[in-house]
Short mmCIF file of C-alpha atoms in Angstrom, two decimals:
data_model
loop_
_atom_site.label_atom_id
_atom_site.label_comp_id
_atom_site.label_asym_id
_atom_site.label_seq_id
_atom_site.Cartn_x
_atom_site.Cartn_y
_atom_site.Cartn_z
CA MET A 1 16.12 4.52 61.69
CA ARG A 2 16.42 6.91 58.90
CA ALA A 3 20.01 5.92 58.23
CA LEU A 4 18.67 2.30 57.74
CA CYS A 5 15.95 3.33 55.31
CA LEU A 6 18.21 5.33 53.11
CA PRO A 7 19.77 2.09 51.31
CA PHE A 8 16.21 0.91 50.77
CA PHE A 9 14.99 3.82 49.21
CA ALA A 10 18.20 3.91 46.94
CA LEU A 11 17.56 0.45 45.91
CA LEU A 12 13.85 0.99 45.12
CA LEU A 13 14.92 3.90 42.87
CA LEU A 14 17.35 1.82 41.24
CA LEU A 15 14.86 -0.93 40.48
CA VAL A 16 12.33 1.86 39.07
CA ASN A 17 14.69 3.53 36.68
CA THR A 18 16.24 0.13 35.26
CA SER A 19 12.64 -1.37 34.88
CA ALA A 20 11.71 0.99 32.20
CA GLN A 21 11.90 -0.73 28.85
CA ALA A 22 11.77 1.05 25.48
CA ILE A 23 8.64 0.44 23.48
CA VAL A 24 9.17 -2.04 20.54
CA LEU A 25 7.94 -1.03 17.16
CA VAL A 26 7.65 -3.83 14.79
CA ALA A 27 8.09 -2.05 11.33
CA ALA A 28 6.99 -3.88 8.08
CA GLU A 29 9.49 -2.88 5.30
CA LEU A 30 7.41 -0.91 2.91
CA PRO A 31 8.96 2.05 1.35
CA PRO A 32 8.16 4.95 1.59
CA TYR A 33 6.34 4.20 4.83
CA VAL A 34 9.18 2.27 6.28
CA ILE A 35 12.56 2.30 4.58
CA ARG A 36 15.80 0.29 5.63
CA SER A 37 18.84 2.32 5.21
CA SER A 38 22.00 0.82 4.15
CA HIS A 39 23.78 3.01 6.82
CA GLY A 40 22.29 4.24 10.05
CA LYS A 41 18.81 4.02 11.53
CA PRO A 42 15.69 3.30 9.35
CA SER A 43 13.65 5.88 8.02
CA GLY A 44 10.12 6.61 6.27
CA VAL A 45 7.13 8.51 6.76
CA ALA A 46 5.49 6.22 9.35
CA ILE A 47 9.03 5.90 11.08
CA GLU A 48 9.22 9.63 11.58
CA ILE A 49 5.65 9.94 12.79
CA MET A 50 6.42 7.26 15.44
CA GLU A 51 9.73 8.76 16.34
CA GLU A 52 8.01 12.14 16.92
CA ALA A 53 5.21 10.39 18.89
CA ALA A 54 7.53 8.58 21.19
CA ARG A 55 9.64 11.95 21.73
CA ARG A 56 6.48 13.66 22.89
CA LEU A 57 5.52 10.63 25.30
CA LYS A 58 9.01 10.58 26.52
CA GLU A 59 9.12 6.86 25.55
CA PRO A 60 12.54 5.06 24.46
CA LEU A 61 11.77 3.60 21.00
CA THR A 62 13.32 0.17 19.83
CA ILE A 63 12.52 -0.39 15.93
CA GLU A 64 12.58 -3.78 14.71
CA LEU A 65 12.56 -4.11 11.04
CA MET A 66 11.25 -7.00 8.89
CA PRO A 67 9.34 -8.22 5.90
CA LEU A 68 5.59 -7.55 6.10
CA ALA A 69 4.41 -11.20 6.57
CA ARG A 70 6.70 -11.66 9.48
CA ALA A 71 5.64 -8.26 10.88
CA LEU A 72 1.98 -9.21 10.63
CA THR A 73 2.66 -12.39 12.58
CA GLN A 74 4.80 -10.94 15.19
CA ALA A 75 2.41 -8.41 16.30
CA ILE A 76 -0.28 -10.95 16.82
CA HIS A 77 1.66 -13.06 19.02
CA ARG A 78 3.80 -10.25 20.94
CA LYS A 79 1.72 -8.41 23.39
CA ASP A 80 4.02 -5.54 24.04
CA VAL A 81 4.61 -4.15 20.59
CA LEU A 82 3.26 -1.84 18.25
CA LEU A 83 2.95 -2.54 14.60
CA ILE A 84 3.27 -0.05 11.38
CA PRO A 85 1.88 0.25 8.98
CA PRO A 86 -0.84 -2.20 8.14
CA VAL A 87 -4.08 -1.51 6.16
CA ARG A 88 -7.14 -2.21 8.35
CA SER A 89 -9.31 -4.64 6.44
CA THR A 90 -12.14 -6.88 7.26
CA GLN A 91 -9.59 -9.96 6.99
CA ARG A 92 -7.45 -8.52 9.65
CA GLU A 93 -10.04 -6.83 11.82
CA HIS A 94 -10.23 -9.24 14.38
CA LEU A 95 -6.58 -9.95 14.53
CA TYR A 96 -5.30 -6.65 16.09
CA TYR A 97 -6.10 -3.78 18.38
CA TRP A 98 -6.24 -1.03 15.71
CA VAL A 99 -4.55 2.03 17.75
CA THR A 100 -4.91 4.86 15.39
CA PRO A 101 -4.72 5.59 11.62
CA ILE A 102 -1.46 7.53 10.72
CA LEU A 103 -1.73 7.95 6.77
CA ASP A 104 -4.27 7.86 3.96
CA ASP A 105 -3.57 6.43 0.48
CA ASP A 106 -5.20 5.07 -2.55
CA PHE A 107 -4.87 1.54 -3.83
CA VAL A 108 -4.67 1.80 -7.54
CA ILE A 109 -4.04 -0.01 -10.92
CA VAL A 110 -1.09 1.17 -12.90
CA SER A 111 0.26 0.34 -16.27
CA ASP A 112 3.32 1.39 -18.27
CA ARG A 113 2.12 3.81 -21.08
CA ARG A 114 4.33 2.06 -23.75
CA PHE A 115 2.21 -1.18 -23.46
CA TYR A 116 -1.18 -0.03 -22.01
CA PRO A 117 -1.61 3.87 -22.81
CA ALA A 118 -5.32 4.07 -21.66
CA PRO A 119 -5.98 3.99 -17.84
CA LEU A 120 -6.94 0.37 -16.96
CA LYS A 121 -10.21 -0.39 -15.17
CA VAL A 122 -11.17 -3.50 -12.91
CA THR A 123 -12.91 -4.89 -15.82
CA ASP A 124 -9.67 -4.81 -17.86
CA LEU A 125 -7.89 -6.92 -15.33
CA PRO A 126 -9.16 -10.59 -15.78
CA PRO A 127 -6.87 -11.46 -18.92
CA LEU A 128 -3.93 -9.49 -17.56
CA GLN A 129 -0.75 -10.67 -15.65
CA ILE A 130 -1.07 -8.42 -12.35
CA GLY A 131 1.70 -7.87 -9.81
CA THR A 132 1.20 -7.34 -6.18
CA LEU A 133 3.35 -7.67 -3.01
CA ARG A 134 3.32 -10.93 -1.51
CA TYR A 135 0.78 -11.03 1.72
CA SER A 136 -0.19 -7.32 1.06
CA PHE A 137 -3.44 -5.61 1.08
CA SER A 138 -3.20 -5.29 -2.91
CA GLN A 139 -3.17 -9.22 -2.87
CA HIS A 140 -6.04 -9.48 -0.52
CA LEU A 141 -8.19 -7.06 -2.65
CA LEU A 142 -7.77 -8.84 -5.74
CA ARG A 143 -8.25 -12.29 -4.36
CA GLN A 144 -11.04 -11.63 -2.08
CA ARG A 145 -13.03 -8.74 -3.71
CA LEU A 146 -12.22 -9.41 -7.40
CA LYS A 147 -11.58 -13.11 -7.40
CA LEU A 148 -8.29 -12.52 -9.11
CA GLU A 149 -4.81 -14.08 -8.66
CA SER A 150 -1.66 -12.11 -9.20
CA ASP A 151 2.03 -12.57 -9.58
CA THR A 152 3.34 -11.85 -6.10
CA VAL A 153 7.00 -10.76 -5.26
CA ALA A 154 8.94 -9.81 -2.01
CA THR A 155 9.27 -6.27 -2.63
CA GLU A 156 7.48 -3.37 -4.56
CA LYS A 157 10.81 -2.52 -6.53
CA LEU A 158 10.51 -5.80 -8.02
CA ASN A 159 7.14 -4.86 -9.42
CA ALA A 160 8.42 -1.75 -10.66
CA GLN A 161 11.02 -3.60 -12.60
CA LYS A 162 8.71 -5.95 -13.94
CA LEU A 163 6.23 -3.72 -15.11
CA HIS A 164 9.11 -1.70 -16.94
CA ARG A 165 10.12 -4.85 -18.64
CA GLY A 166 6.71 -5.75 -19.65
CA ARG A 167 6.72 -8.94 -17.50
CA ILE A 168 3.58 -7.87 -15.88
CA ASP A 169 0.69 -5.74 -17.68
CA ALA A 170 -0.47 -4.15 -14.52
CA TRP A 171 0.70 -3.26 -11.02
CA VAL A 172 -1.62 -2.93 -8.21
CA ALA A 173 -0.35 -1.26 -4.92
CA ALA A 174 -0.84 1.91 -2.92
CA TRP A 175 -0.23 4.94 -4.98
CA ASN A 176 2.79 6.31 -2.83
CA ALA A 177 4.40 3.08 -2.75
CA ILE A 178 4.23 2.78 -6.42
CA LEU A 179 5.72 6.19 -7.05
CA TYR A 180 8.57 5.66 -4.28
CA ASN A 181 9.49 2.41 -5.78
CA GLN A 182 9.31 3.56 -9.29
CA ARG A 183 11.92 6.41 -8.40
CA LEU A 184 14.03 3.70 -6.21
CA GLY A 185 14.44 1.70 -9.41
CA ASP A 186 15.74 4.97 -11.41
CA LEU A 187 12.53 4.41 -13.58
CA PRO A 188 10.60 7.37 -14.96
CA THR A 189 7.34 8.22 -13.16
CA ASP A 190 5.83 9.93 -16.48
CA ARG A 191 5.55 6.26 -17.84
CA LEU A 192 3.11 5.40 -15.35
CA VAL A 193 -0.61 5.43 -16.26
CA ARG A 194 -2.65 5.57 -13.11
CA GLY A 195 -6.01 3.60 -13.71
CA GLU A 196 -8.87 2.93 -11.46
CA THR A 197 -8.61 3.35 -7.77
CA LEU A 198 -9.86 0.27 -6.05
CA MET A 199 -10.02 1.57 -2.58
CA SER A 200 -9.14 4.67 -0.66
CA THR A 201 -7.88 3.39 2.84
CA GLN A 202 -5.86 4.20 5.87
CA LEU A 203 -2.57 2.84 7.16
CA TYR A 204 -2.73 2.15 10.95
CA VAL A 205 -0.64 1.82 14.14
CA ALA A 206 -1.62 -1.59 15.33
CA ALA A 207 -0.90 -3.85 18.18
CA SER A 208 -1.96 -7.27 19.79
CA LYS A 209 -5.29 -7.72 21.07
CA GLU A 210 -3.70 -8.20 24.46
CA PHE A 211 -1.61 -4.82 24.16
CA PRO A 212 -2.65 -2.58 27.11
CA PHE A 213 -5.52 -0.21 26.10
CA THR A 214 -4.64 2.47 28.34
CA GLU A 215 -1.06 2.46 26.61
CA GLY A 216 -2.74 2.39 23.34
CA ARG A 217 -4.77 5.36 24.13
CA ARG A 218 -1.64 7.31 24.96
CA TRP A 219 -0.37 6.71 21.59
CA GLN A 220 -3.60 7.63 19.97
CA ALA A 221 -3.92 10.92 21.82
CA VAL A 222 -0.35 11.89 20.85
CA ILE A 223 -0.74 11.21 17.23
CA ASP A 224 -4.16 12.96 17.22
CA GLU A 225 -2.42 16.13 18.58
CA MET A 226 0.51 15.79 16.00
CA ARG A 227 -2.47 15.76 13.28
CA HIS A 228 -4.15 18.82 14.84
CA ASP A 229 -0.95 20.78 15.14
CA GLY A 230 0.21 20.21 11.63
CA THR A 231 3.16 18.14 12.48
CA LEU A 232 1.77 14.98 10.35
CA ALA A 233 1.13 17.11 7.49
CA ARG A 234 4.99 18.67 7.81
CA ILE A 235 6.40 15.18 7.99
CA ILE A 236 4.26 13.78 5.07
CA ARG A 237 5.42 16.65 2.81
CA GLN A 238 9.06 15.86 3.51
CA TYR A 239 8.71 12.59 1.31
CA ASN A 240 6.62 14.26 -1.40
CA TYR A 241 3.76 12.05 -0.27
CA GLN A 242 0.63 12.38 -2.32
CA ALA A 243 -2.26 12.13 0.02
CA PRO A 244 -5.72 11.31 -1.40
CA GLU A 245 -7.88 14.36 -2.37
#
């Protein structure tokens, strides 16, 4: 009888081992949070945080890079994926399961000091050409809260170039995205004039509303552990990230 059971148990173990699937991380290409590399695996401060969390959870991690708009849509309709790094907003609140925050940042107005040397305020914006990332929280802030339209582009690097050339008067984005993309375009950061902060907010790990709650709690717990033991701060420092004070 024991000899007959052995093949059954061997098959059962095989099924258990092969049924494990990697967690899929849908990552919106938003440097410095998520960076597409020309060679090798993707990087970025949010990617590194999630890779360390997956290592601690002993979970294989498959990363799918895509533009922001597609990533936001994918995470709504795919109940088994995690999404980084959306901003939590009233517009998006009901669309996702907000697993845990991972980063803090300020959404600010910047100008080029050659054209606008004084820091710009919200009240200065109505007559100006303002650049934002398409489908971004910055675009939402201007449209929904300030009733202003903006010139949208597919990447923040394009906004850095347009500001440098005087094709836009102001650029509204997360401060760390502005700094990174200014450097990415080989443009001097000392030409940037930081104006009014529109909002201090957090970037999240999110998921579909149908994502398993118990699984989400596991990721939340391990990222909280990383926050408390200093791992998050260590990863952030590697990217010269300027967290809000």
